Short mmCIF file of C-alpha atoms in Angstrom, two decimals:
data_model
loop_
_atom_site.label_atom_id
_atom_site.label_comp_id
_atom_site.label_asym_id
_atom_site.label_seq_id
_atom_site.Cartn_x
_atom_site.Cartn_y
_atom_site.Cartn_z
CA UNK A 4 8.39 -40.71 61.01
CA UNK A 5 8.21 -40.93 57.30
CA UNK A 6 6.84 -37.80 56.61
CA UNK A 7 9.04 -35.93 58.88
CA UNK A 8 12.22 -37.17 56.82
CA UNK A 9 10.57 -36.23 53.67
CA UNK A 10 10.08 -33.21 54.95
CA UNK A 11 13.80 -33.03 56.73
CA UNK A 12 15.01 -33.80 53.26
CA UNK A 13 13.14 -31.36 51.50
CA UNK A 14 13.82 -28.42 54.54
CA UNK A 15 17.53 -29.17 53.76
CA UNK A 16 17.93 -29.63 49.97
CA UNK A 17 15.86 -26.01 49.64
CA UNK A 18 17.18 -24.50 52.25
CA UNK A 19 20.78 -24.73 50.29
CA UNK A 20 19.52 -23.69 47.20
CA UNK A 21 18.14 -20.25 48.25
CA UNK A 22 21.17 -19.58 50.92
CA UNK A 23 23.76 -19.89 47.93
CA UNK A 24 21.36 -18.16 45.49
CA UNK A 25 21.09 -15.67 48.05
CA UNK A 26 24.50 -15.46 48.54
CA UNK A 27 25.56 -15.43 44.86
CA UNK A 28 23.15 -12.78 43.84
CA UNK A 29 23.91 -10.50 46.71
CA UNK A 30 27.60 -10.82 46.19
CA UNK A 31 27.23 -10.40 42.43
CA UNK A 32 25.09 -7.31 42.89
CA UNK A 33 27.43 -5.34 45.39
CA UNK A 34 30.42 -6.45 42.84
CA UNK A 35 28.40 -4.55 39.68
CA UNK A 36 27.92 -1.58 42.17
CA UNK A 37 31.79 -1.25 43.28
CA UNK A 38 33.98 -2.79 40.52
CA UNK A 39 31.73 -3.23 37.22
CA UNK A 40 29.45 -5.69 34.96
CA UNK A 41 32.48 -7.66 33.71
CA UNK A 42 33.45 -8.53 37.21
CA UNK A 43 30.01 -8.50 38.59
CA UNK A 44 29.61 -11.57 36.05
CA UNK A 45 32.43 -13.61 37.31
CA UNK A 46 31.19 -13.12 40.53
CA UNK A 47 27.67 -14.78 39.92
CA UNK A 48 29.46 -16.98 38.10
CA UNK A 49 31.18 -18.54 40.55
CA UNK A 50 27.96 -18.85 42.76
CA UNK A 51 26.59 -20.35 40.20
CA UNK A 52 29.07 -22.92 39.47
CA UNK A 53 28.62 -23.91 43.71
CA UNK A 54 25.04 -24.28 43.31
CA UNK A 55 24.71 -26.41 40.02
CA UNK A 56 27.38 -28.37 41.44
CA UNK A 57 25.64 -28.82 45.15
CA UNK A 58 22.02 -29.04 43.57
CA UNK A 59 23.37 -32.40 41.93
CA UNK A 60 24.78 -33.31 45.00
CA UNK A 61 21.96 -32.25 47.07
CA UNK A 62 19.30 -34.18 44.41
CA UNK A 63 20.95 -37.68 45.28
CA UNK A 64 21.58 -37.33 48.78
CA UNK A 65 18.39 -35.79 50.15
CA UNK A 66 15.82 -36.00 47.16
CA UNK A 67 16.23 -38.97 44.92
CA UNK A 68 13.74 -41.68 45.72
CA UNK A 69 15.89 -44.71 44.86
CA UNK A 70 18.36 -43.51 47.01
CA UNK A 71 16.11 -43.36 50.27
CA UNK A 72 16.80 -47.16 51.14
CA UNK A 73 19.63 -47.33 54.02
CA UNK A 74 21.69 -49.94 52.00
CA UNK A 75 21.96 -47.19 49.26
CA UNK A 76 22.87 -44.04 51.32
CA UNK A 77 26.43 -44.48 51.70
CA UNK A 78 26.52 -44.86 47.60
CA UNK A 79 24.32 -42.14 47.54
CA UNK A 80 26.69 -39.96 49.19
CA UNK A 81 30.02 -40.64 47.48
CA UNK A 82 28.40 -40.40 44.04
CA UNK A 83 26.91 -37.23 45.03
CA UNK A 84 30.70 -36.08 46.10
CA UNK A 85 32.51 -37.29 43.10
CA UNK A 86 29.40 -36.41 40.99
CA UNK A 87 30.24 -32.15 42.69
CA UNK A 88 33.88 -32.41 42.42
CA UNK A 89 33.65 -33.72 38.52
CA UNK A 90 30.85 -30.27 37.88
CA UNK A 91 32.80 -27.68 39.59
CA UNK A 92 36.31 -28.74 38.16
CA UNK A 93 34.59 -29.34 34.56
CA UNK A 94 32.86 -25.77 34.93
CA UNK A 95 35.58 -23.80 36.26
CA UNK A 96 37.80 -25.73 33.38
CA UNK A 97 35.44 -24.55 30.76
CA UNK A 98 35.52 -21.29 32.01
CA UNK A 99 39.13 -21.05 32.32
CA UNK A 100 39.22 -22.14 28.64
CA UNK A 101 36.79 -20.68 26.72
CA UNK A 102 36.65 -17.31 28.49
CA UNK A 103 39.57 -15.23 28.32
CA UNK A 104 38.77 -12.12 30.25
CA UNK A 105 38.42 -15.28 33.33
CA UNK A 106 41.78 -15.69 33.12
CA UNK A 107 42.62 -11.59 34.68
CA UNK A 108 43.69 -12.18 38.13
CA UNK A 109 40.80 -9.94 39.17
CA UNK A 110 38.74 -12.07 37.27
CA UNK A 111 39.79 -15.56 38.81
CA UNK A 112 39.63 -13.50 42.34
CA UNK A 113 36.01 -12.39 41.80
CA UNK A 114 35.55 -15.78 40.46
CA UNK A 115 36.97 -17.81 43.51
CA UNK A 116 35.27 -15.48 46.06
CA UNK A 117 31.73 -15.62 44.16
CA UNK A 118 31.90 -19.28 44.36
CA UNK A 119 33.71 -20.15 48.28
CA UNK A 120 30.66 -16.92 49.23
CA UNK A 121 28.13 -19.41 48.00
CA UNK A 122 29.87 -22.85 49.32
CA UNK A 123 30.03 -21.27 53.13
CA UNK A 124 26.74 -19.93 52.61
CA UNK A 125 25.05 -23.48 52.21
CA UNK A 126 27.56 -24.64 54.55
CA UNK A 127 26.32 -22.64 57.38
CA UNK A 128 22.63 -22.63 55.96
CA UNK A 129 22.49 -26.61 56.15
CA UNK A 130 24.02 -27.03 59.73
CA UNK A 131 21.71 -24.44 60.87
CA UNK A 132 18.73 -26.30 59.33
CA UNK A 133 20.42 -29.64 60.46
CA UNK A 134 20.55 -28.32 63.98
CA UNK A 135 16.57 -26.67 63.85
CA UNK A 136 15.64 -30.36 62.47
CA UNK A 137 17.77 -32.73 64.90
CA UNK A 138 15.60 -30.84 68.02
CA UNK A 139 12.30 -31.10 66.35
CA UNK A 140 13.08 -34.67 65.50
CA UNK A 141 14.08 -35.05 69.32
CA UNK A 142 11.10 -33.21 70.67
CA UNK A 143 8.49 -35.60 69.20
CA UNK A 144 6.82 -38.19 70.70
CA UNK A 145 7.70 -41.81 69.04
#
Protein backbone atom coordinates (compact mmCIF):
# COMPACT_ATOMS: atom_id res chain seq x y z
CA UNK A 1 0.00 0.00 0.00
CA UNK A 2 3.07 2.03 0.52
CA UNK A 3 4.18 2.23 -2.77
CA UNK A 4 0.90 3.01 -4.23
CA UNK A 5 0.71 6.33 -2.03
CA UNK A 6 4.13 7.23 -3.05
CA UNK A 7 3.16 6.87 -6.20
CA UNK A 8 -0.52 8.65 -5.60
CA UNK A 9 1.57 11.46 -4.21
CA UNK A 10 3.89 11.74 -6.87
CA UNK A 11 0.83 11.18 -9.81
CA UNK A 12 -0.73 14.26 -8.06
CA UNK A 13 2.06 16.72 -7.16
CA UNK A 14 3.28 16.31 -11.15
CA UNK A 15 0.29 16.13 -12.50
CA UNK A 16 -0.32 19.96 -11.17
CA UNK A 17 2.81 21.15 -12.20
CA UNK A 18 2.52 20.37 -15.97
CA UNK A 19 -1.48 21.22 -16.09
CA UNK A 20 -0.65 24.89 -14.84
CA UNK A 21 2.59 25.01 -16.89
CA UNK A 22 0.52 23.91 -19.59
CA UNK A 23 -1.95 26.23 -18.97
CA UNK A 24 0.33 29.26 -18.38
CA UNK A 25 2.37 28.75 -21.45
CA UNK A 26 -0.55 28.20 -23.71
CA UNK A 27 -2.34 31.20 -22.41
CA UNK A 28 0.83 33.30 -22.56
CA UNK A 29 1.50 32.21 -26.12
CA UNK A 30 -2.06 32.99 -27.65
CA UNK A 31 -1.75 36.48 -25.58
CA UNK A 32 1.82 37.36 -27.62
CA UNK A 33 -0.12 36.28 -30.84
CA UNK A 34 -3.35 38.62 -30.27
CA UNK A 35 -2.37 41.52 -27.96
CA UNK A 36 1.65 41.70 -27.80
CA UNK A 37 5.02 40.70 -25.81
CA UNK A 38 4.34 43.22 -23.02
CA UNK A 39 1.05 41.63 -22.27
CA UNK A 40 2.03 38.21 -23.30
CA UNK A 41 4.54 38.64 -20.22
CA UNK A 42 2.01 39.47 -17.65
CA UNK A 43 0.17 36.72 -18.74
CA UNK A 44 2.92 34.01 -17.99
CA UNK A 45 3.46 35.88 -15.25
CA UNK A 46 0.61 35.29 -13.53
CA UNK A 47 0.83 31.45 -14.27
CA UNK A 48 3.80 31.57 -12.93
CA UNK A 49 3.09 33.21 -9.76
CA UNK A 50 0.09 30.05 -9.33
CA UNK A 51 2.60 27.50 -9.85
CA UNK A 52 5.59 28.67 -7.57
CA UNK A 53 3.01 29.32 -5.14
CA UNK A 54 1.16 25.66 -5.51
CA UNK A 55 4.62 23.82 -6.07
CA UNK A 56 5.38 24.96 -2.34
CA UNK A 57 2.17 23.93 -1.39
CA UNK A 58 2.14 20.83 -3.34
CA UNK A 59 6.02 19.93 -1.90
CA UNK A 60 4.62 19.74 1.80
CA UNK A 61 1.43 18.20 1.29
CA UNK A 62 2.16 15.36 -1.14
CA UNK A 63 6.09 15.17 -1.31
CA UNK A 64 7.86 16.06 1.87
CA UNK A 65 8.96 12.99 3.76
CA UNK A 66 8.59 14.34 7.31
CA UNK A 67 5.30 15.22 6.58
CA UNK A 68 4.07 11.60 5.55
CA UNK A 69 3.27 10.61 9.30
CA UNK A 70 -0.71 10.96 9.91
CA UNK A 71 -0.14 13.05 13.15
CA UNK A 72 1.64 15.62 10.83
CA UNK A 73 -0.80 15.89 7.83
CA UNK A 74 -3.21 18.23 9.14
CA UNK A 75 0.02 20.67 9.91
CA UNK A 76 1.17 19.76 6.74
CA UNK A 77 -1.76 21.12 5.10
CA UNK A 78 -2.36 24.48 6.76
CA UNK A 79 1.33 25.39 6.45
CA UNK A 80 1.18 24.50 2.92
CA UNK A 81 -2.05 27.01 2.68
CA UNK A 82 -0.67 29.86 4.60
CA UNK A 83 2.81 29.03 3.16
CA UNK A 84 0.60 29.74 -0.89
CA UNK A 85 -1.36 32.58 0.32
CA UNK A 86 1.98 34.42 1.89
CA UNK A 87 3.90 33.59 -2.09
CA UNK A 88 1.14 34.71 -4.24
CA UNK A 89 0.24 37.95 -2.19
CA UNK A 90 4.18 38.66 -1.70
CA UNK A 91 4.65 38.06 -5.62
CA UNK A 92 1.78 39.83 -6.94
CA UNK A 93 2.88 42.73 -4.24
CA UNK A 94 6.29 42.84 -5.73
CA UNK A 95 4.98 42.99 -8.97
CA UNK A 96 2.54 45.59 -8.30
CA UNK A 97 5.48 47.59 -6.88
CA UNK A 98 8.36 47.30 -8.72
CA UNK A 99 6.75 47.01 -12.17
CA UNK A 100 4.95 49.85 -13.41
CA UNK A 101 3.65 48.90 -16.78
CA UNK A 102 1.68 45.95 -14.12
CA UNK A 103 -0.15 48.50 -12.85
CA UNK A 104 -2.24 49.27 -16.73
CA UNK A 105 -5.56 47.84 -16.22
CA UNK A 106 -4.83 45.62 -19.22
CA UNK A 107 -1.90 44.66 -17.50
CA UNK A 108 -3.46 43.61 -14.03
CA UNK A 109 -6.34 41.90 -16.39
CA UNK A 110 -3.81 39.79 -18.33
CA UNK A 111 -2.20 39.36 -15.06
CA UNK A 112 -5.30 38.07 -13.03
CA UNK A 113 -6.49 35.86 -15.96
CA UNK A 114 -2.83 34.30 -16.55
CA UNK A 115 -2.79 33.35 -13.00
CA UNK A 116 -6.91 32.12 -12.07
CA UNK A 117 -6.09 30.09 -16.06
CA UNK A 118 -3.38 28.27 -14.19
CA UNK A 119 -5.20 27.90 -10.56
CA UNK A 120 -8.44 26.13 -12.40
CA UNK A 121 -6.15 24.32 -14.48
CA UNK A 122 -4.52 22.35 -11.47
CA UNK A 123 -7.80 22.53 -9.92
CA UNK A 124 -9.45 20.41 -12.44
CA UNK A 125 -6.10 18.49 -13.26
CA UNK A 126 -5.84 17.23 -9.48
CA UNK A 127 -9.56 16.12 -9.03
CA UNK A 128 -9.29 14.37 -12.22
CA UNK A 129 -6.11 12.56 -11.05
CA UNK A 130 -7.75 12.29 -7.51
CA UNK A 131 -10.73 10.60 -9.09
CA UNK A 132 -8.36 8.11 -11.68
CA UNK A 133 -6.40 7.28 -8.24
CA UNK A 134 -9.41 6.80 -5.64
CA UNK A 135 -10.72 3.78 -8.31
CA UNK A 136 -7.39 2.22 -8.75
CA UNK A 137 -6.89 2.40 -5.04
CA UNK A 138 -10.50 0.76 -4.78
CA UNK A 139 -9.92 -1.83 -7.43
CA UNK A 140 -6.97 -3.53 -5.66
CA UNK A 141 -6.94 -6.37 -3.75
CA UNK A 142 -5.86 -5.65 0.12
Amino acid sequence: MANFDERARRTLFWGLMRAQILSAMTFAVLVVVIAGASLGLAAAWGGTISLIAYAWGGFQVWLHPGNRAPERMAGAAMRAEAGKVVIMVALFGLTFAKVPASRELTHVVVLFLGFLLAQIAGWVQVARLDHRLGAERDGQDD
